[in-house]
Amino acid sequence: MRKQSIQKATPFRVTLISAAVAGALLTAAPAFAAVSVKGVVAGSYFTPPVNSDTPGQAVPSSTVPSVYAGAKVCFDLNDNGVCETGEPTAISKADGSFLLSSPTLAALVAEVPVTATNAGHPVTQRLVFRAVADQVAAGRASPLMPASVAVTPLSTEVARLMEDNSTDYATASADLAERLEMPVADALADPSKVADLGVQADLLAESVVLTDRFTLAAKMFDRGDAGAATVKASQQAAMNVEGIPRYDHIFIVMLENKATLSIKSTGYAPKINQWLNSGNQFSTYFATGNPSEPNYTALGGADDFGITDDSQWNCGATGANAIKDLPEPTSSRPGLASSPFTSPCSGSVNHNITGHPNLFNALSSHGMQWRTYSESINPGQDFRTDSVADANVKVADNVYAPGTLHGNTTPVGNPNLLLPLPAGLYKTKHHPGMAYQNVRSAPEFISSNRTLGGGQWDSVLLSSTKYTAPSGYNLDQFSADLQSGDIGQINFVVPDQCDDMHGIGVSGKDSVTGATQNAGDCSSVSNNFGANGVLAGGNIITRGDNYTDYLVNKIQSSPVWSNRNKRVAVVLMFDEGNATSGFNSCCGWNPGNSNVAKPLKQNPDGTFSIDTTVAGYTSGNRGHGNSIFGVLTNQPNAPKGIVDSDAYSHFSFVRTLQDMFGLADPKVDGSYMNRSKYTESFIAANILNLPEYAGSADTHFDSVRPMNHGYVIPAAYTAKQSADINTPAQVGPDGNQINVWSLK
Amino acid sequence: MQDNQSNPRARLPLWAAHERLALWTTRLPLLAAVLLGGVACTVQALEQVEPLSLKALVGKRMFFDPALSGSGKMSCATCHDPNNAYAPANGLALQMGGARLDQSGPRAVPSLRYKDNTPPYADLADNPDGVSAPGPGGGFMQDGRADTLAAQAKLPLLSFNEMANKSAADVVAKMKRADYREQFLQAFGAAALDDTKLAFDYAAEALQAFQKEDISFHPFTSKYDLYNSNKIGGDLTPAEARGLRVFLDPNKGNCFACHYSGAGLNGSVALFTDFSYAAIGVPRNTKEQPAGAARPGHAPVYDLGICGRDDHAGPKNKQYCGMFKTPTLRNVATRKVFFHNGQIKSLTEALRFYNTRDTQPALWYPKVNRRVRKFDDLPAPYQPNIDAQAPLDGRKAGSKPPMTDEDLKDLEAFLDILTDGYVVPAKQAAQQTAK
């Protein structure tokens, strides 16, 4: 909606250059050296959502434009990001305004102390905003008038960008405006003065994120964190938490059940291999559970909470874990007569995780958004149920021309075979947030779960009568969102059970012979396909390869991707491998058959103790081998062809995502969710409560770290891997330590 | 206590500062035990972590109670010896049971360890390896006839040649006289012994609870567990490492194809069985047979595994004849007899059988009219059921066996490390931390 009001980005730069030139002229003229500013310290006031297991108690977040009163604003004559004695200083008034004069033009610094207020609310953590001298200069409409400058999170970001990229003000402010797809004047305005409500909303969203980052920066500076010795350095560090740069969007393409060797060594996945080789890779990446549901649940929140099967999310959910997003989507509900959901569901292990943190709640708590895009759901179905079969919705079998499927010389597939829509193309076990009660109860749950096109049955899916599709139903919201930009920061892209290489039974009748026959490319094939040199039945791998390629191409041809000022990554990964032998997992795993693992809870005094409330916990988090993990970014200057062979797991990835989106503070263990906090130092400090790690022969392997390529593998170290990798284990360090996520 | 400086990975100053580091990086069950109030927490010193439930506690009493038998002298533990991985400690192919302890049991007694993740039997069970096609799998007893450990427990209690109770009522009557009667009523309710059928169900449930909860049934304290879970003391010797390769090599041992060592059901890891069934043509045990198996003047009776079950009888189930359940290989080195009929008496011999059944069948089967009668314990119509996977791949007599003598020695060295209760030699632990 709001995107329609936005013009193309290019004209903004023209406007801006002229402003910058004017600024340069002004600064160059000695007569105008003295400068006065009538400015405002402005930004956003964010009311976090109330995340709750109970839907009625969950409240969405809200953001309003705000001004900071009581901020100390100065001309930073020595340009060190600090207001010091001798520098012209003022305190912002109740309306955020300040008036300052200086004999020389300089950058503005606004130190916001805890005595200040933001939109009338006390500021709880000190932070620093800045505006560069060129912005001050550009704010002078006339030599006789004081410059008008809004010192905001975004003006601070321009300063940081200039320092980070060694660019000038014109470039940095244009880059920022282009990233946000708004005029420079709006990007650097007091948000309350931006008339277009769509633009204002975008501005506020960015302002909230930047405020968070610069708050972390001030914490890092005040603590004297390494790399945060100066205000400027701390603001860089806060954008690069644990070495993981801030991205705008990440698309995580979830594929199913293939060991590394099934993809890399069989010849059935040429396109994925091409993407892997053209981008960057993590080559020793481990799953954390077996089968799907624990892995997806771990990807949603760095723990599987003892789930070791694919059971429905209401199974074993009793007592404190009882389902709260009532009524359950059973077939007795109006409009859900076709629902396959069964209730109740007994079980000794709870499948409804209650009261635990996860990426979904964390994003919304920080003013960001998440999406899941799921393919082949029944139009009109409840997202909390598996999709169902429809005998009346039929399409032809896929046909692979010679040379398109592992060197086939004759076509594969039967064009006369008509396949009715099978059940379970969409499964809730493949939703990384489904097991979390507070995700299903979140206000944004319904609107954040969206459709993904490209499915085999899409052309006829709307004719299904199993549910009533809402009017204007879009089978491919993903494509629409890529065009409009209405995507999340974290986007789980979840193909259906044929396109994700999982495989299900799909059969139909040959319209000519009448014979019953299986689909040519959706039969399940073993996770470590080809491990014994036997290759048959790999068709579904090629099917998934084609679909993955379709997705990557779709993302890469979108305006989101081509806006290089947006930092966008695509991850190609599998939920699990196979681990018929060797190591099952690493990095926060529950080693071997240890029967002592318990989750931890944080006490009011900050210490951790054992949480005894999760029944069956100790069977979880034991892993399921290695699979590929590819990273593609839209950054033209980012290094390519990097292979990081350090051991990582889903828990490492969740930690990495928390760093990437500023959801945690690396100096505060408890700010990392669930098992993603299990770093070497954390385990050492809490070993008595983490007995599953006692007696470790390799503490690096056992513990979580961000996926930043920071660890230099010792020279004599032999990589630990599962039988899912059929290349010899690497001995010694990688050829370089370049970060896979590097932007430049 | 190990000095953390001796750990090659512990080079960060952070580590040196941490006094608890030693627990994390070295083997310190003793200190852990002290600090955790007596609960040791390393793999090496695994102890009961969760207290047994009331049901399990009474199940434990029953398990060791010889009064629960027709003879009054035989408890579950008589055959399932807790000091021998819950398998017999003697070398008898068949254990003696019955009301007068004079009847041979039907099959060699398996270990009761590592049963807790076994799914119920299905003709088309999904294989936990994620590789093999669905096939017969799961269930308890060597033919899978019992769906749960509870259902299984009832069978030997009532079997005439095992514990030989006359009936469920007979067992319940004994329970009523037992000194754990009150405990039983506490666990299952005051009326738990009033109704015979219900009471017998509860009795089975108690035995199941004991086996599921008591860590001695799934201790995971072998050297392999140290290796597989990245613990100090888990470094394999060269022979063990070679043996593991033989175990995994599809063209040599190929053992893991059935004795699956990867990630499995319910979060289990390395159970060394995929719960599947196979007919491998174990030679007939003519010396030690169950009563009635070979009566003069009668045709020999064959133990046909799955298709011997009432629910799998008849011609339409003939594809299951001769198939027996794949046992776990954990603690295999402590066994005295092997396979369902106990015909093989040592691990070395069992491995040789796998290696030379096809290449030198005369070593294993009798000669009739100067010809080796291969698969003499499986009638000819069922011999197509014989599994064809390596190493039992049906290669020609006289051809090269899949494994060399060295391979067999290494493989046995590897299987030796699947024995629970491994204690890391102090020297080895020190070496591993120091290297």
Short mmCIF file of C-alpha atoms in Angstrom, two decimals, chain A residues 159 164 362 735:
data_model
loop_
_atom_site.label_atom_id
_atom_site.label_comp_id
_atom_site.label_asym_id
_atom_site.label_seq_id
_atom_site.Cartn_x
_atom_site.Cartn_y
_atom_site.Cartn_z
CA ALA A 159 27.86 9.33 10.33
CA ASP A 164 32.66 2.62 7.87
CA ALA A 362 12.64 -11.66 19.81
CA GLY A 735 42.98 -21.27 3.90
#
